[in-house]
Short mmCIF file of C-alpha atoms and ligand atoms in Angstrom, two decimals:
data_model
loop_
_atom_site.label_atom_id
_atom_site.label_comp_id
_atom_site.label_asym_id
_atom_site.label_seq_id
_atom_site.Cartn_x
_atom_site.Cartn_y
_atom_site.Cartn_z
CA UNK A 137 28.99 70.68 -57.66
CA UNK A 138 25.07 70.24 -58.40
CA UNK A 139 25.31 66.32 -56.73
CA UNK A 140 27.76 66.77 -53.70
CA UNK A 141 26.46 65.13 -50.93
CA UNK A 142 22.78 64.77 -52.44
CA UNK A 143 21.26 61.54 -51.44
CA UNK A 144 20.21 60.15 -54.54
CA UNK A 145 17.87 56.73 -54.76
CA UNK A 146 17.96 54.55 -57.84
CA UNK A 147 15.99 51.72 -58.66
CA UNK A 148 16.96 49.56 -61.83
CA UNK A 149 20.32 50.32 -60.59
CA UNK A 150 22.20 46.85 -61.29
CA UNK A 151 22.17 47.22 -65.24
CA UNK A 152 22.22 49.46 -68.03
CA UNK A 153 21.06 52.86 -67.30
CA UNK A 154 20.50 52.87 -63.56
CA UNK A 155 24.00 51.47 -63.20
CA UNK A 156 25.74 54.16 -65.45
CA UNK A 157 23.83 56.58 -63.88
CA UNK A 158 25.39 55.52 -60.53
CA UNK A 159 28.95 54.96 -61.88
CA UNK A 160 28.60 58.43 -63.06
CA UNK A 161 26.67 60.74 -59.99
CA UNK A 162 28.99 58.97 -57.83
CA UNK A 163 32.15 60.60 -59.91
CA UNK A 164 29.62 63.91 -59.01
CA UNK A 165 30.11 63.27 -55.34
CA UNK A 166 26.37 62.21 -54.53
CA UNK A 167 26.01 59.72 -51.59
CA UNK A 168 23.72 56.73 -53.07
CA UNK A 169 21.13 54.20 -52.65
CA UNK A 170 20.94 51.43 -55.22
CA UNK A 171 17.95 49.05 -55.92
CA UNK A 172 17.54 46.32 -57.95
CA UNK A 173 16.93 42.68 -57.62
CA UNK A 174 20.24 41.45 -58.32
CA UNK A 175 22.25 41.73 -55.06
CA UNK A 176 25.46 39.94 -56.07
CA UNK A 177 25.50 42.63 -59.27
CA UNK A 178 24.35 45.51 -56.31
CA UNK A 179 27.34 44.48 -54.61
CA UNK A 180 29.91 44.42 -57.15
CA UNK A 181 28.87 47.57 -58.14
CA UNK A 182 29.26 48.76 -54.45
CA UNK A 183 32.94 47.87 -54.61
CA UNK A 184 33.45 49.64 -58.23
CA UNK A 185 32.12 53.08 -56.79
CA UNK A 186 35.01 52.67 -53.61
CA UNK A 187 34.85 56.58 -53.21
CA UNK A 188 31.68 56.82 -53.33
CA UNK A 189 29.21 56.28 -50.01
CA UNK A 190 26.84 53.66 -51.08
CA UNK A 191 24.04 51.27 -49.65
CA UNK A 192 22.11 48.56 -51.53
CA UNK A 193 18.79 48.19 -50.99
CA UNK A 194 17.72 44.98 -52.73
CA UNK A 195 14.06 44.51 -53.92
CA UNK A 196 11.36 43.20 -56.30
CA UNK A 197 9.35 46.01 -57.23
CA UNK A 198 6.75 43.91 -58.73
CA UNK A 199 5.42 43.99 -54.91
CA UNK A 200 3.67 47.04 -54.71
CA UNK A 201 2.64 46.33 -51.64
CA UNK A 202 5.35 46.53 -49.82
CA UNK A 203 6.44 49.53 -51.52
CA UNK A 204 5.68 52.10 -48.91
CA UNK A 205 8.11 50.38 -46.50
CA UNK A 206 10.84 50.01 -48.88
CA UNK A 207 10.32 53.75 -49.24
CA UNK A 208 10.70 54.49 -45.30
CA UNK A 209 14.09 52.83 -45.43
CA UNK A 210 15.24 54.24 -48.06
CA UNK A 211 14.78 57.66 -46.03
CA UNK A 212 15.96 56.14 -43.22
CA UNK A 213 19.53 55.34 -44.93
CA UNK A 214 20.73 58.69 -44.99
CA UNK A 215 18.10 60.82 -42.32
CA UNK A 216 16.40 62.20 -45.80
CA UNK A 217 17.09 62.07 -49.56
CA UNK A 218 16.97 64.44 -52.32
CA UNK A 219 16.40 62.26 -55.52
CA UNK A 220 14.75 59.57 -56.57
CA UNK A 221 15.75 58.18 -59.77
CA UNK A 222 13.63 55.03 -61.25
CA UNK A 223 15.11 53.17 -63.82
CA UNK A 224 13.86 50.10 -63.45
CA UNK A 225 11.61 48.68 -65.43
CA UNK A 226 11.59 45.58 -68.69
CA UNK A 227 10.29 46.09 -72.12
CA UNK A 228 8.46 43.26 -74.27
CA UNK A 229 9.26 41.63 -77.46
CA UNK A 230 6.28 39.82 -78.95
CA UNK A 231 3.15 40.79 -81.31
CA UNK A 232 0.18 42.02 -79.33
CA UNK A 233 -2.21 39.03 -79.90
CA UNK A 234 0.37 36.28 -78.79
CA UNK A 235 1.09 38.57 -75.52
CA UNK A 236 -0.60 36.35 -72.79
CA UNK A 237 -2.37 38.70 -70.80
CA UNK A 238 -0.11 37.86 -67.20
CA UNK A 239 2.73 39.92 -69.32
CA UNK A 240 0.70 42.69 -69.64
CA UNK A 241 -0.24 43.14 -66.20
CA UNK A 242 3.90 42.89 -65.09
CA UNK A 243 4.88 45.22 -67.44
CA UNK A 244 2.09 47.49 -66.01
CA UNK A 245 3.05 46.47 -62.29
CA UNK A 246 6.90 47.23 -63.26
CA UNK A 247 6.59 50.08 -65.39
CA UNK A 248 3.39 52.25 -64.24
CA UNK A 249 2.19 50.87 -60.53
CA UNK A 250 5.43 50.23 -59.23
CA UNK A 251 6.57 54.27 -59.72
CA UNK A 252 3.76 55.49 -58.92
CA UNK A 253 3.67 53.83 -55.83
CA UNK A 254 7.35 55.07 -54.89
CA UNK A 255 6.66 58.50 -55.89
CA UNK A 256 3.16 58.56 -53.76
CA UNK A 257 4.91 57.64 -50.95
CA UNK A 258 7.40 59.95 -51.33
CA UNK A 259 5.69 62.79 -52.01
CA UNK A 260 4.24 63.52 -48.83
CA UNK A 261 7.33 63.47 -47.67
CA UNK A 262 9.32 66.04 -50.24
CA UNK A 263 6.42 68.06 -49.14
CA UNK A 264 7.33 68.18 -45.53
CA UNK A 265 10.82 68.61 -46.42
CA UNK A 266 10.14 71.40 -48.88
CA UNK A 267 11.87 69.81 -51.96
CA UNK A 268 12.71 67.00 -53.82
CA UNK A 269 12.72 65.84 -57.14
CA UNK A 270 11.69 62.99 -58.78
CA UNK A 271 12.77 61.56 -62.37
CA UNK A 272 11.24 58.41 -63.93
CA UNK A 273 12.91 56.92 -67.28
CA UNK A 274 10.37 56.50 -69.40
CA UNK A 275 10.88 55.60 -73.46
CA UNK A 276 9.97 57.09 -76.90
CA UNK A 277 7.32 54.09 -76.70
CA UNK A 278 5.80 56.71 -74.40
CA UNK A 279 5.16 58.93 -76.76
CA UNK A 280 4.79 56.57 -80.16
CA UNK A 281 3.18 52.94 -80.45
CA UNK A 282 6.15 50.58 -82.26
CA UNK A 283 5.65 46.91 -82.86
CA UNK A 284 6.14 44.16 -80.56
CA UNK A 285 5.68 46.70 -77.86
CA UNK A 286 2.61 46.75 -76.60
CA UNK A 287 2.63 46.37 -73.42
CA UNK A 288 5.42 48.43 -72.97
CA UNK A 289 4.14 51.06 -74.56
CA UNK A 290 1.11 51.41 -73.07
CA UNK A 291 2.91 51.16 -69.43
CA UNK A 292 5.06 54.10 -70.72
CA UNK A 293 2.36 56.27 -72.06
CA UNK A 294 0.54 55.83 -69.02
CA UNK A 295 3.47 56.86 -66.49
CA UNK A 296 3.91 59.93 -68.96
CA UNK A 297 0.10 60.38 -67.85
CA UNK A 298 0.81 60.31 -64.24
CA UNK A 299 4.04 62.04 -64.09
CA UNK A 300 2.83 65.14 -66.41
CA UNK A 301 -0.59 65.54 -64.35
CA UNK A 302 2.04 65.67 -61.54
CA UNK A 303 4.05 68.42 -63.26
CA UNK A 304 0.65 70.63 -63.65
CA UNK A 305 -0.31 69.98 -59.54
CA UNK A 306 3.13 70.56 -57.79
CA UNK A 307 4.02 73.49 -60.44
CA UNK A 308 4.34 76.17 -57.42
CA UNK A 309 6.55 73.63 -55.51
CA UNK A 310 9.90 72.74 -55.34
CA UNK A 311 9.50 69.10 -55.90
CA UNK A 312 10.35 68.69 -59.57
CA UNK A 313 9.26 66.20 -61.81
CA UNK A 314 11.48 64.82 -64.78
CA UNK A 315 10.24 62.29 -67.28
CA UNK A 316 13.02 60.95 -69.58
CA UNK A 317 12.57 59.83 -72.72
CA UNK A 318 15.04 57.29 -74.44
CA UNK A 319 15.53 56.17 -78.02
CA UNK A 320 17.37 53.07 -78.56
CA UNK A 321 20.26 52.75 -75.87
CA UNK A 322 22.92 50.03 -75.92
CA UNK A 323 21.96 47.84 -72.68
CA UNK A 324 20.48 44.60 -72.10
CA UNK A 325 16.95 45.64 -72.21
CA UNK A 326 16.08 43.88 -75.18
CA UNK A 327 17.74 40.14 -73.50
CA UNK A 328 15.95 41.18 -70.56
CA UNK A 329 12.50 41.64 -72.52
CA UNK A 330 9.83 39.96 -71.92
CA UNK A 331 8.42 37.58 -75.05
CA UNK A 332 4.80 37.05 -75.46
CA UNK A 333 4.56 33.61 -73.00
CA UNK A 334 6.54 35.52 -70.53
CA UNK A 335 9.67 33.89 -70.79
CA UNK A 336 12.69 36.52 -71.24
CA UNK A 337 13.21 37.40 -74.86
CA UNK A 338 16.69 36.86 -74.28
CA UNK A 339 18.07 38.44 -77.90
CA UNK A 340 20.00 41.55 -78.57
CA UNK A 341 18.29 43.26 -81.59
CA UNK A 342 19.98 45.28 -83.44
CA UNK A 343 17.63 48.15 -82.82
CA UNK A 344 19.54 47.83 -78.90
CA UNK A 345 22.93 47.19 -80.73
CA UNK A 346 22.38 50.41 -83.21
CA UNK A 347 21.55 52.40 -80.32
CA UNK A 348 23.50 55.31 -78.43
CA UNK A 349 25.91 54.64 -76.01
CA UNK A 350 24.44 54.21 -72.29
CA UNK A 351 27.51 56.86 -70.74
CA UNK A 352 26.31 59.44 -73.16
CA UNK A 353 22.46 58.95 -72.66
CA UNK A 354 23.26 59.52 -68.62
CA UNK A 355 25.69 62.15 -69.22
CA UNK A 356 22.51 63.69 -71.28
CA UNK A 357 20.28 62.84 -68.48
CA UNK A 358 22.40 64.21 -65.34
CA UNK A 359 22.66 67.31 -67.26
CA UNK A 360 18.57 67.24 -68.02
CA UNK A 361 18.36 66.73 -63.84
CA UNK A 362 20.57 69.38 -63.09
CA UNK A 363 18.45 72.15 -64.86
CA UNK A 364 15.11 70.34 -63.44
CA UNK A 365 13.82 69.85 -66.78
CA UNK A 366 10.26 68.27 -67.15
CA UNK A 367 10.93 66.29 -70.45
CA UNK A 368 14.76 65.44 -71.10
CA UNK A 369 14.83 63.74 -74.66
CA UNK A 370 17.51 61.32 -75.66
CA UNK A 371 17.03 60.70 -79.29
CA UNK A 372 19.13 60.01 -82.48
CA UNK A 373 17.82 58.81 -85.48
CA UNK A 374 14.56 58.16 -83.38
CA UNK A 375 13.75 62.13 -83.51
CA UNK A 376 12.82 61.91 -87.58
CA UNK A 377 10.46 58.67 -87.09
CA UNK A 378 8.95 61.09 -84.23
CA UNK A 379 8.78 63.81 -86.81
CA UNK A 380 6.99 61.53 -89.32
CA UNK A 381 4.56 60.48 -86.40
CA UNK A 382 3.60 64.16 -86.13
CA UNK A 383 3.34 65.52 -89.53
CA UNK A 384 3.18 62.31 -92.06
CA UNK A 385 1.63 59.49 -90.10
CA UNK A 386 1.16 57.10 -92.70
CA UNK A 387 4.91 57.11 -93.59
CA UNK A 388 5.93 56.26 -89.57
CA UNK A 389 3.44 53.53 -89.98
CA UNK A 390 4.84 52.58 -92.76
CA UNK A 391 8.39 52.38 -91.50
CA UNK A 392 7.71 51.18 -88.02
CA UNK A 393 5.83 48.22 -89.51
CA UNK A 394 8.78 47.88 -91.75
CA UNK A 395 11.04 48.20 -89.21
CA UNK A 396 9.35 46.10 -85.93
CA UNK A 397 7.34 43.77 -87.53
CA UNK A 398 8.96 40.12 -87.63
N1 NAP B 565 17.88 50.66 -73.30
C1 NAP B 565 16.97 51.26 -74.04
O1 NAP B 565 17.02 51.24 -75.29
C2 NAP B 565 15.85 52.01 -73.38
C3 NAP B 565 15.10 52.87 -74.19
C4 NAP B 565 14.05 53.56 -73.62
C5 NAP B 565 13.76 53.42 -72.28
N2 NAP B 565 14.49 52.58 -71.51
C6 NAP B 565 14.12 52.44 -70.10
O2 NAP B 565 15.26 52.64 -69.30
C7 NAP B 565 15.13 51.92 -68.08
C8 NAP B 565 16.39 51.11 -67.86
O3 NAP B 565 16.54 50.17 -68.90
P1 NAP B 565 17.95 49.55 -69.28
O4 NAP B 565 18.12 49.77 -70.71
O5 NAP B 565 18.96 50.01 -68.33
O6 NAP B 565 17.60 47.99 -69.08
P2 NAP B 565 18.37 46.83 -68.29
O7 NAP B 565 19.82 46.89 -68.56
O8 NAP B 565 17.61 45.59 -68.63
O9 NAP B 565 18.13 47.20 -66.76
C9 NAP B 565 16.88 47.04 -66.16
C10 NAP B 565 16.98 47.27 -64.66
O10 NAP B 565 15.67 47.11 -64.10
C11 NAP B 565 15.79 46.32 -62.92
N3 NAP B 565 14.59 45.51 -62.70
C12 NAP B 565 13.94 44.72 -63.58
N4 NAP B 565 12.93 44.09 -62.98
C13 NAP B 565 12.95 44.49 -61.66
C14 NAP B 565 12.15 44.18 -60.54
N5 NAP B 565 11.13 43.34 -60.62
N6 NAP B 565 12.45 44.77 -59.36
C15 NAP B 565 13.50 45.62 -59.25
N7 NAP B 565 14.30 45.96 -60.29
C16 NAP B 565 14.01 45.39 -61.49
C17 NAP B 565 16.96 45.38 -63.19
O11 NAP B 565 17.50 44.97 -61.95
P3 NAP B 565 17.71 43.43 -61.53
O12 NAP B 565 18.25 42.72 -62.73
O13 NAP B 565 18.67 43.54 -60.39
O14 NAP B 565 16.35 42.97 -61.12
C18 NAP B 565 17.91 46.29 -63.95
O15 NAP B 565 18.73 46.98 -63.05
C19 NAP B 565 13.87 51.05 -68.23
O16 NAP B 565 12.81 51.66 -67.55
C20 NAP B 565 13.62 51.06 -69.72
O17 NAP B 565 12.26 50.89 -70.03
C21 NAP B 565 15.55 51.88 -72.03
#
């Protein structure tokens, strides 16, 4: 089996798509290390994956600066580690001009410094080891502007930026590089959303309630990982407004306006 006794890291791994993702690599036989800020959640999960070797390794990513440490202990937990999965990360629900500009800057530190910082710091150290393989959940508001997403989006499309630059320089390596790219999955990520004063958003919209079920997006994902795919897609309905982005651009406008604009 493709996971057996890989040490796999995930961040974001107390909710939604970091958890399922755990629930379901530990089923794989991968030994795992789970972040998040959460620890009571970290631990309950823990005792769910009973099989499973597992360590928690609590922390607030929005401190870059200690980022490099938390990455040494990670590596420490298990003597090495073979993937890093980061799934952490909040999206924003509020119209660009009333987004005070302190949300901008932690969506930024969340979504773009805080995995680049991981994946610097690892990298010199998949290097030495001679593999490794990264993966970073990213969004389709990587790839597309939608409204009340602004900040988000722009934290996406600029990991996308990072991560594919990375693709093109460690091309005759063995440290792969995945960026995945979600539609509308059914998690908490629109509660946990930011709103424009920085206070969570704490709604489900339907576009989160309408969206695909978060054990087949990770199923999707875990099978993107396992053939070290650079761009693993997990789209629905999403993949036509995409489509209209490309080829009729005033009718995505049209609809996303329709669609995101309260
Ligand atoms: N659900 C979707 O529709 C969707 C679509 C496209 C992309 N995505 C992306 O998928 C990833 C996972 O989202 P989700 O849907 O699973 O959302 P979620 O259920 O809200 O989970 C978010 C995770 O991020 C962690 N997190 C948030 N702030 C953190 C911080 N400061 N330090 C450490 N961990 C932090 C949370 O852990 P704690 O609560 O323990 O801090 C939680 O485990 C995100 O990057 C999101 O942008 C989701």
């Amino acid at each position: 089996m493709h996971f057996k006794n890989k040490v796999v890291w995930i961040t974001g791994a107390s909710s939604g798509i970091g958890k399922e993702l755990a629930l379901q690599l530990a089923q794989q036989g991968a030994i795992l290390i789970l972040t998040g800020t959460n620890v009571e959640t970290l631990t309950a999960i823990k005792s769910e994956l009973k099989n499973a070797r597992t360590h928690i390794l609590n922390y607030n990513l929005l401190d870059i600066d200690g980022i490099p440490n938390l990455v040494d202990k990670a590596i420490l937990l298990e003597g090495h580690l073979d993937y890093v999965i980061q799934s952490a990360g909040q999206s924003q629900r509020a119209m660009a001009e009333e987004t005070d500009i302190i949300v901008y800057k932690k969506l930024m530190d969340l979504n773009f410094f805080a995995p680049v910082a991981i994946t610097q710091s690892l990298l010199p150290y998949f290097k030495k080891q001679g593999h490794g393989n990264i993966c970073v959940i990213s969004s389709i508001a990587g790839l597309i502007g939608f409204p009340l997403r602004s900040g988000y989006a722009a934290s996406k499309h600029a990991i996308k930026g990072y991560l594919e630059t990375l693709q093109c320089e460690l091309f005759k390596t063995n440290i792969h590089v995945s960026i995945v790219y979600p539609g509308r999955i059914n998690t908490n990520i629109s509660k946990n959303a930011l709103a424009g004063d920085g206070q969570q958003f704490g709604n489900t919209d339907e576009n989160s309630d309408a969206g695909m079920s978060v054990s087949v997006c990770c199923t999707k994902i875990i099978s993107g990982l396992k053939k070290n795919q650079k761009a693993i897609y997990i789209l629905k309905a999403e993949r036509l407004l995409f489509w209209f982005w490309w080829f009729i651009p005033s009718l995505y406008y049209k609809i996303a306006h329709a669609k995101g604009v309260r």
